[in-house]
Tab-separated table of N, CA and C in Angstrom:
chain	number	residue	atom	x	y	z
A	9	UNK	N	138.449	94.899	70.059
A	9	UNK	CA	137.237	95.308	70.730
A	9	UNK	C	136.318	94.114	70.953
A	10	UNK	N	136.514	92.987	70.131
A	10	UNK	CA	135.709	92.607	70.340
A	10	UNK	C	135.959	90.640	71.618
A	11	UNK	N	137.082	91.118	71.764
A	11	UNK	CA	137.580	90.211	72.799
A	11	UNK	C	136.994	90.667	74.086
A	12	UNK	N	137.286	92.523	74.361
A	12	UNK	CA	136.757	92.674	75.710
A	12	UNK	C	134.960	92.399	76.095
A	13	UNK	N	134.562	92.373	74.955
A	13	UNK	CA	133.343	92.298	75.074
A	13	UNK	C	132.788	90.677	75.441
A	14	UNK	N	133.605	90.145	75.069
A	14	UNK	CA	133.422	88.736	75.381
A	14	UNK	C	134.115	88.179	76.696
A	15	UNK	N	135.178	88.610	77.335
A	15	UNK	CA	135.098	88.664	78.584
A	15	UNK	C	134.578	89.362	79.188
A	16	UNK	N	133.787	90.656	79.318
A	16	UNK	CA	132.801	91.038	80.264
A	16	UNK	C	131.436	90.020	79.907
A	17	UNK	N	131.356	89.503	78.576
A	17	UNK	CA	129.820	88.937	78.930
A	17	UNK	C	130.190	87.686	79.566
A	18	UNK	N	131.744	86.662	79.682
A	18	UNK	CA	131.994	86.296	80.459
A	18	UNK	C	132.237	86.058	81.468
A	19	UNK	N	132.199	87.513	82.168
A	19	UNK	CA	132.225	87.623	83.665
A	19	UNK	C	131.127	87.618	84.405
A	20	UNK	N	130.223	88.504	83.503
A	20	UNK	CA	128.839	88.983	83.868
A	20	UNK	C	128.513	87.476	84.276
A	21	UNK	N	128.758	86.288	83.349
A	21	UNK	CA	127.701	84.924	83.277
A	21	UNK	C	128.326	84.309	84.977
A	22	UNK	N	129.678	84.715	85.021
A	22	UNK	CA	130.336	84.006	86.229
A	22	UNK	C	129.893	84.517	87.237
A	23	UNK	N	129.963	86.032	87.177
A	23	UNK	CA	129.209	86.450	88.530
A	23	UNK	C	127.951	86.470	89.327
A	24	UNK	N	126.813	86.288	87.563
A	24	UNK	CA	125.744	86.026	88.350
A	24	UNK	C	125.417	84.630	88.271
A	25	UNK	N	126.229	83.677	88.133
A	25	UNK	CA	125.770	82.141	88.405
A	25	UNK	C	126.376	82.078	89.948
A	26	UNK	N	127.481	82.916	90.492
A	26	UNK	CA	127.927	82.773	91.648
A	26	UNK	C	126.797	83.410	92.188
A	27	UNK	N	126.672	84.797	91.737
A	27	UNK	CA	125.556	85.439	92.804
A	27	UNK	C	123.922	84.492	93.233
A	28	UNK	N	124.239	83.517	92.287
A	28	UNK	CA	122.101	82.802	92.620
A	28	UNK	C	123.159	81.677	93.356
A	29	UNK	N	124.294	81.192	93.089
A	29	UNK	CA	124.206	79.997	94.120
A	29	UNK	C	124.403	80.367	94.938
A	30	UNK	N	124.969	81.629	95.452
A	30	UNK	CA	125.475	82.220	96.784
A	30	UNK	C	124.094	82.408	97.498
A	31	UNK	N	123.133	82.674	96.638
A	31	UNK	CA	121.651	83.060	97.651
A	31	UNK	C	121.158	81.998	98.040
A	32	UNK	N	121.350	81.030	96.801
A	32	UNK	CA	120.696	79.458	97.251
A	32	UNK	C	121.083	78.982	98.531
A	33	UNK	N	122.671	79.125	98.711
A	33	UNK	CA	122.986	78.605	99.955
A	33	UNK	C	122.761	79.402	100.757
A	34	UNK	N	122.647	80.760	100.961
A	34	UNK	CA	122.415	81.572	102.251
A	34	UNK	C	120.732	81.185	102.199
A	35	UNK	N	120.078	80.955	101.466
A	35	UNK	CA	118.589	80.789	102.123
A	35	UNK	C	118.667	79.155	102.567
A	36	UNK	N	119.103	78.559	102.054
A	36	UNK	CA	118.760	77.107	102.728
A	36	UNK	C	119.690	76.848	103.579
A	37	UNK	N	120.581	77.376	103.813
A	37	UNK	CA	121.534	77.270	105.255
A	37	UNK	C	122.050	78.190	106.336
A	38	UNK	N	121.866	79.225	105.798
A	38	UNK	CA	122.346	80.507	106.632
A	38	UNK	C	120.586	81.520	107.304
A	39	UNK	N	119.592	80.998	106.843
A	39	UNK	CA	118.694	81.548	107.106
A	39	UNK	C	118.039	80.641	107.897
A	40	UNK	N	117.686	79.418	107.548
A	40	UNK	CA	117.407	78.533	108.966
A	40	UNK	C	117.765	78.614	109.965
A	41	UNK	N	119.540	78.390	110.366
A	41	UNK	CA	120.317	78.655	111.349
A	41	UNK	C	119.825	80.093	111.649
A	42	UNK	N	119.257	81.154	111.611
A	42	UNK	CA	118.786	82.280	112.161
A	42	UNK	C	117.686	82.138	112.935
A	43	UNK	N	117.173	81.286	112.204
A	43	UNK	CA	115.958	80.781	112.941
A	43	UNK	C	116.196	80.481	113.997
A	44	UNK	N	116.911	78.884	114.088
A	44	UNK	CA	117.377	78.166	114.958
A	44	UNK	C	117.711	79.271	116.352
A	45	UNK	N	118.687	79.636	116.068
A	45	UNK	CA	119.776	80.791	116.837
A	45	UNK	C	118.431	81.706	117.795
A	46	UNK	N	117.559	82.373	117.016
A	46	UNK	CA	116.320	82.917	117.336
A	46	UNK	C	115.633	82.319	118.182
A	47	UNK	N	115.356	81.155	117.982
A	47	UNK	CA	114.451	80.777	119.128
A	47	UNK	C	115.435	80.356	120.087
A	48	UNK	N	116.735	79.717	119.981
A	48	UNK	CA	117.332	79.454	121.123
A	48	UNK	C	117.302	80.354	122.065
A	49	UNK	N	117.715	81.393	121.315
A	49	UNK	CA	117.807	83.092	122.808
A	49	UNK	C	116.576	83.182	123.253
A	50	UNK	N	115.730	82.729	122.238
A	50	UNK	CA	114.230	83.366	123.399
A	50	UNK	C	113.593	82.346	123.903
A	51	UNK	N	114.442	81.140	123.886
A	51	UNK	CA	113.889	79.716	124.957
A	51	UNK	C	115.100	79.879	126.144
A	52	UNK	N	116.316	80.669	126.186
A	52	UNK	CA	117.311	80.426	126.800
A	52	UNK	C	118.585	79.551	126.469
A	53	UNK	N	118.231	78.843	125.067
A	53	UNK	CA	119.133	77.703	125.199
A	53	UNK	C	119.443	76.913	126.671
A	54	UNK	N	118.376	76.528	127.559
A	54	UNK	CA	118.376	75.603	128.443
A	54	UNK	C	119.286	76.416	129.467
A	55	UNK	N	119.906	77.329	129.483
A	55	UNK	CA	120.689	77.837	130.546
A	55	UNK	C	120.152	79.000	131.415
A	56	UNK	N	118.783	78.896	131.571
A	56	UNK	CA	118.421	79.582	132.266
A	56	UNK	C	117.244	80.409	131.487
A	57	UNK	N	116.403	81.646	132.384
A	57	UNK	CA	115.786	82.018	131.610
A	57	UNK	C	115.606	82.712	130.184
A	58	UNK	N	114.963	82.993	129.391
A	58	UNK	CA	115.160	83.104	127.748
A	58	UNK	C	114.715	85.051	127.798
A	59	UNK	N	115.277	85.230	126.502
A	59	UNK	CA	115.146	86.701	126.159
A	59	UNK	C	114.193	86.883	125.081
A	60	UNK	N	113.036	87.213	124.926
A	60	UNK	CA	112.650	87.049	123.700
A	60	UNK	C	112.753	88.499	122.479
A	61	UNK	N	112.599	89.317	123.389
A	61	UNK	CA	113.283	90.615	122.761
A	61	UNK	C	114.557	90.796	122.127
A	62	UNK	N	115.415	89.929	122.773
A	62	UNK	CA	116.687	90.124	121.709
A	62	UNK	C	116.579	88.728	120.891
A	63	UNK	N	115.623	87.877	120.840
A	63	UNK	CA	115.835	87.436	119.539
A	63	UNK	C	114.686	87.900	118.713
A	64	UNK	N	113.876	88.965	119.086
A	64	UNK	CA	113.375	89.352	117.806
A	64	UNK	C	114.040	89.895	116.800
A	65	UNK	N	115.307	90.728	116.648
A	65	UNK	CA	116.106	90.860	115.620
A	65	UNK	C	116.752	90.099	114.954
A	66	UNK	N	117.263	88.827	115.433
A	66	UNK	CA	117.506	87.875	115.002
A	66	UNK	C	116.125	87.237	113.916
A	67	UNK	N	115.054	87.258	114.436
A	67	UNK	CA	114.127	86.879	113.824
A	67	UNK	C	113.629	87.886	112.739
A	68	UNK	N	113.352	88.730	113.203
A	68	UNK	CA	112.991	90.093	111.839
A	68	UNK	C	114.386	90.201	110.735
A	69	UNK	N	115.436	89.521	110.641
A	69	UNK	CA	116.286	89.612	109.892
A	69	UNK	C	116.518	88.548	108.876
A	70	UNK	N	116.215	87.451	109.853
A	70	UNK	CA	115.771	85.860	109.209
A	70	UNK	C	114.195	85.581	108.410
A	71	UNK	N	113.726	86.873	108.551
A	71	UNK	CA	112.469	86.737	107.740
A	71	UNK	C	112.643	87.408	106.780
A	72	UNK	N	113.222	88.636	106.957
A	72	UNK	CA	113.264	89.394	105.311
A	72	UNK	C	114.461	89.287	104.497
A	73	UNK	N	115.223	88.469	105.004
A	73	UNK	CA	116.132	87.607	104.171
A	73	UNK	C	115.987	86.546	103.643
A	74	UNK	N	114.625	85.841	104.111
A	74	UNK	CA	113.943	84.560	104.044
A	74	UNK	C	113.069	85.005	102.883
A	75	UNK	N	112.186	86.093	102.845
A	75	UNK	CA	111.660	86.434	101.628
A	75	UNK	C	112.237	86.931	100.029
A	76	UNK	N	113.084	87.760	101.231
A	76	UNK	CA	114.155	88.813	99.918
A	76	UNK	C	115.046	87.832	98.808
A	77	UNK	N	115.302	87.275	99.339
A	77	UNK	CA	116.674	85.963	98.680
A	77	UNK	C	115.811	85.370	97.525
A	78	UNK	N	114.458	85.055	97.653
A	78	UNK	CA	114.241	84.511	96.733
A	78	UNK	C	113.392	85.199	95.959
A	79	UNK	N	112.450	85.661	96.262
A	79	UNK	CA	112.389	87.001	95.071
A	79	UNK	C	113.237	87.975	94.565
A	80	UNK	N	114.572	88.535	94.981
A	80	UNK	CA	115.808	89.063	94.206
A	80	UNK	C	116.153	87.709	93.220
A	81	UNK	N	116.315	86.560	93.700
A	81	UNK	CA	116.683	85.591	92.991
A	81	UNK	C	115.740	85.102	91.565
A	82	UNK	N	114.773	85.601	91.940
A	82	UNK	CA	113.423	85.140	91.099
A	82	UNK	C	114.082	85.653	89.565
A	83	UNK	N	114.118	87.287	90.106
A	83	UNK	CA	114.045	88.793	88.828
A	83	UNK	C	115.720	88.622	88.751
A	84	UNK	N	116.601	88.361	88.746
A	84	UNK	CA	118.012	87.826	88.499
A	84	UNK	C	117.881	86.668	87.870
A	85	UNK	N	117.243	86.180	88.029
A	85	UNK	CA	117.496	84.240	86.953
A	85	UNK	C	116.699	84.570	86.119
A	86	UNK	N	115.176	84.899	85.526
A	86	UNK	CA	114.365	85.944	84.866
A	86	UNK	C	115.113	86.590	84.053
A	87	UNK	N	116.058	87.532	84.263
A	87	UNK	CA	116.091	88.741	83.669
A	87	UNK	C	117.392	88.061	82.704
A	88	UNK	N	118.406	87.321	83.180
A	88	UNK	CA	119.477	86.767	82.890
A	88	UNK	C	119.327	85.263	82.114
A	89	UNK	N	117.789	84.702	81.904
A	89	UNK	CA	117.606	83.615	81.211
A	89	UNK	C	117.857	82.036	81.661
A	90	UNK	N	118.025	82.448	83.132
A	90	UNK	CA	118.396	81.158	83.296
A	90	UNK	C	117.595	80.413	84.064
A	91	UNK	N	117.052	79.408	83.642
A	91	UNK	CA	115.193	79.098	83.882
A	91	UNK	C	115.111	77.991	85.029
A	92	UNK	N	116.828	77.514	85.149
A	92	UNK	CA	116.606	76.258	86.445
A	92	UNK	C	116.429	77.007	87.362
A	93	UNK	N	117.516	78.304	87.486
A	93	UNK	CA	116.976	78.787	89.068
A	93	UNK	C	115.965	79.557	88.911
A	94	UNK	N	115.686	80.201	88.150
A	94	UNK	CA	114.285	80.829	88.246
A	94	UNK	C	113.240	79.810	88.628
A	95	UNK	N	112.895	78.650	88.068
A	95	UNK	CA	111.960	77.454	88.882
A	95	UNK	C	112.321	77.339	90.668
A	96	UNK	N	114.139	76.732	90.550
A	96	UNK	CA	114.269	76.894	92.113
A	96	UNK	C	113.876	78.214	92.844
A	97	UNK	N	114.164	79.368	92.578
A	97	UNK	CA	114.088	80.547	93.006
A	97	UNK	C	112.071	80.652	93.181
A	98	UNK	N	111.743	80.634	92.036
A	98	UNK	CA	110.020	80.549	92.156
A	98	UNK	C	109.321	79.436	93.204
A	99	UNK	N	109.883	77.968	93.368
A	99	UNK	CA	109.533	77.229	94.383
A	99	UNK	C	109.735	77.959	95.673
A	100	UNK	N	111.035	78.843	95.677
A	100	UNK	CA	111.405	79.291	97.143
A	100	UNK	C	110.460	80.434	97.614
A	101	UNK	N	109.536	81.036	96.444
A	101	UNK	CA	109.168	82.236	96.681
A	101	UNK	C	107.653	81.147	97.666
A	102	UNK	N	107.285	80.206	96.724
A	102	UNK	CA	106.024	79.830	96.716
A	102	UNK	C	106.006	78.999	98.616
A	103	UNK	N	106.977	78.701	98.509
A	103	UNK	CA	107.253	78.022	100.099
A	103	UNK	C	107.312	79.185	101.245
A	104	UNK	N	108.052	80.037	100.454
A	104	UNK	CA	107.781	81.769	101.575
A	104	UNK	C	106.274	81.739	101.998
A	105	UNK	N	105.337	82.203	100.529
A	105	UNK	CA	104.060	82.391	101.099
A	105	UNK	C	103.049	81.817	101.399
A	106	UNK	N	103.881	80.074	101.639
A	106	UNK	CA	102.688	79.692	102.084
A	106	UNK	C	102.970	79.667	103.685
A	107	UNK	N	104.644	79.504	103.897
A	107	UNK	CA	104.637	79.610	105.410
A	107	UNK	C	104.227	81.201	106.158
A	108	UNK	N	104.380	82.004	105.506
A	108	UNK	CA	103.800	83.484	105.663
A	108	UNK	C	102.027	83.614	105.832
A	109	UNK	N	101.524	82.538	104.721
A	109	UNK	CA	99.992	82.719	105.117
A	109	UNK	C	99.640	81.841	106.385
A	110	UNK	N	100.416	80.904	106.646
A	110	UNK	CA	99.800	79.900	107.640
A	110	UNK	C	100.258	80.601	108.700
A	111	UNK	N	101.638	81.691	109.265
A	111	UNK	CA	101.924	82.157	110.122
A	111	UNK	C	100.422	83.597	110.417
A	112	UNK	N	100.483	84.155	109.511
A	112	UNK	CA	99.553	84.855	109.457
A	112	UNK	C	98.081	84.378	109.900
A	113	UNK	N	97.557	83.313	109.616
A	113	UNK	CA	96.565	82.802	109.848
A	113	UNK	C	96.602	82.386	111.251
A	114	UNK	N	97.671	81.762	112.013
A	114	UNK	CA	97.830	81.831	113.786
A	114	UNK	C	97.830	82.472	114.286
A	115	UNK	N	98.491	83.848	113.702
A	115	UNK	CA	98.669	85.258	114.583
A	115	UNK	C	97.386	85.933	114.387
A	116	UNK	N	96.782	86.302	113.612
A	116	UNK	CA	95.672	87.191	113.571
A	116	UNK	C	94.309	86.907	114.842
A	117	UNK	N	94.475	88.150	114.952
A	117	UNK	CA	93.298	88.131	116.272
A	117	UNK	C	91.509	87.467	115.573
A	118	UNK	N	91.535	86.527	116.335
A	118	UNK	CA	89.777	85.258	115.859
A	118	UNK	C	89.348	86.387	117.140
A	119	UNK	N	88.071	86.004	116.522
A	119	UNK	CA	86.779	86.879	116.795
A	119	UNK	C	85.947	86.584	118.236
A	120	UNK	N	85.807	87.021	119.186
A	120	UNK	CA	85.397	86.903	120.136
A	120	UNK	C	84.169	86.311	119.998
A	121	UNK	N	83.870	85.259	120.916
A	121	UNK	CA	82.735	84.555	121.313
A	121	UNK	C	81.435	84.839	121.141
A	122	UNK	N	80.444	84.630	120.635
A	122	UNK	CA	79.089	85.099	120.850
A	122	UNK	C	78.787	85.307	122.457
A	123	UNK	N	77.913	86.553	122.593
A	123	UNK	CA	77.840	86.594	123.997
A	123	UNK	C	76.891	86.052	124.332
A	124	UNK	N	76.669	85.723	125.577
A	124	UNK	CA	76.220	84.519	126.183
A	124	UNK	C	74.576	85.582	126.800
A	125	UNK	N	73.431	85.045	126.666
A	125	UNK	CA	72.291	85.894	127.115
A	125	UNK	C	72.022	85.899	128.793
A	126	UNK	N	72.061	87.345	128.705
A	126	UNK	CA	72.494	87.324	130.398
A	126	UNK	C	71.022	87.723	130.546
A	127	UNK	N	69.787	87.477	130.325
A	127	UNK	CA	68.469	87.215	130.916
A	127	UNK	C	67.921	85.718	130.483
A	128	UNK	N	66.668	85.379	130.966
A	128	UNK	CA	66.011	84.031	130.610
A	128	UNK	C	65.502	83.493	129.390
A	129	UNK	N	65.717	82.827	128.791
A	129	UNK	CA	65.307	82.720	127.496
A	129	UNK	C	64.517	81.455	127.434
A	130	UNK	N	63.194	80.965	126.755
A	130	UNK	CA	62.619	80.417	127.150
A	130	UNK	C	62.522	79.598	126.123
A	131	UNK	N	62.329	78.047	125.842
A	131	UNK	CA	62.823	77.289	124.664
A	131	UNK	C	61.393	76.666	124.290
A	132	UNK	N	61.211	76.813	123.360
A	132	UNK	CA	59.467	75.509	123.017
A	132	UNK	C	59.931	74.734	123.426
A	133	UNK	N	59.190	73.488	123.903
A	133	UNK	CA	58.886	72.724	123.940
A	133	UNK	C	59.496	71.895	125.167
A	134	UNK	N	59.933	72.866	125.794
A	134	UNK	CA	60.453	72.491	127.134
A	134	UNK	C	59.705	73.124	128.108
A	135	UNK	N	60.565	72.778	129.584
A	135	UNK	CA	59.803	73.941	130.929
A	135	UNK	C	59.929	75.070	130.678
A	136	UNK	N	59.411	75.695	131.241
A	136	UNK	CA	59.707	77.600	131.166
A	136	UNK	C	59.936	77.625	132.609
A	137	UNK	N	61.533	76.521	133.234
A	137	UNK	CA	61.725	77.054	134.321
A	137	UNK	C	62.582	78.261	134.156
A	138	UNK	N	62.355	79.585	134.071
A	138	UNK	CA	63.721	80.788	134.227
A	138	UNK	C	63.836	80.940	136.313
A	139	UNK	N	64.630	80.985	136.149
A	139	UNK	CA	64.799	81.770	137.378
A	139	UNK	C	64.126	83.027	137.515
């Protein structure tokens, strides 16, 4: 009994050291290239005009795989003790939200202009030419 127990906690260790490097590499190589791929379709890749609608799925897939990977990765290296990738995994989270706040911060609708006084307003210490 007590052999099988030591190859399942041996497997367990193999599978989830495969499972965090497998995320490592799908976020730093397989999720960029989504990117990439993404904007190509909605620039055209130079062959004419671009689609941007069909690479929004491309893009909405490359983002929550872009987030997901490394917070699943976070609570998997965490939970399993293993503190290098939990640091790598926590850097990846911290690089998510900062490109998430700065995207956020371009997209959000800024505040319309003060409006401009559509009668005469008359200033000290100058003319009081109004029309």
């Amino acid at each position: 009994m007590r052999g099988r127990l030591t190859v399942w906690r041996d497997f367990r260790d193999v599978a989830v050291a495969a499972l965090l490097a497998l995320g490592a590499l799908t976020w730093l190589v397989v999720v960029p290239l989504m990117f990439v791929r993404g904007a190509l379709t909605a620039d055209g890749m130079g062959l004419g005009p671009g689609n941007p609608a069909a690479a929004s799925g491309t893009f909405e897939w490359a983002s929550w795989l872009g987030a997901g990977i490394p917070v699943l990765g976070v609570v998997v290296s965490a939970v399993t003790r293993r503190w290098r990738w939990t640091w790598f995994y926590g850097t990846c989270v911290v690089v998510v939200a900062v490109v998430a706040a700065v995207r956020w911060a371009q997209t959000r609708p800024h505040p319309p202009p003060p409006p401009e006084p559509t009668h005469c307003v008359e200033r000290s210490g100058g003319d009081s030419d109004c029309p």
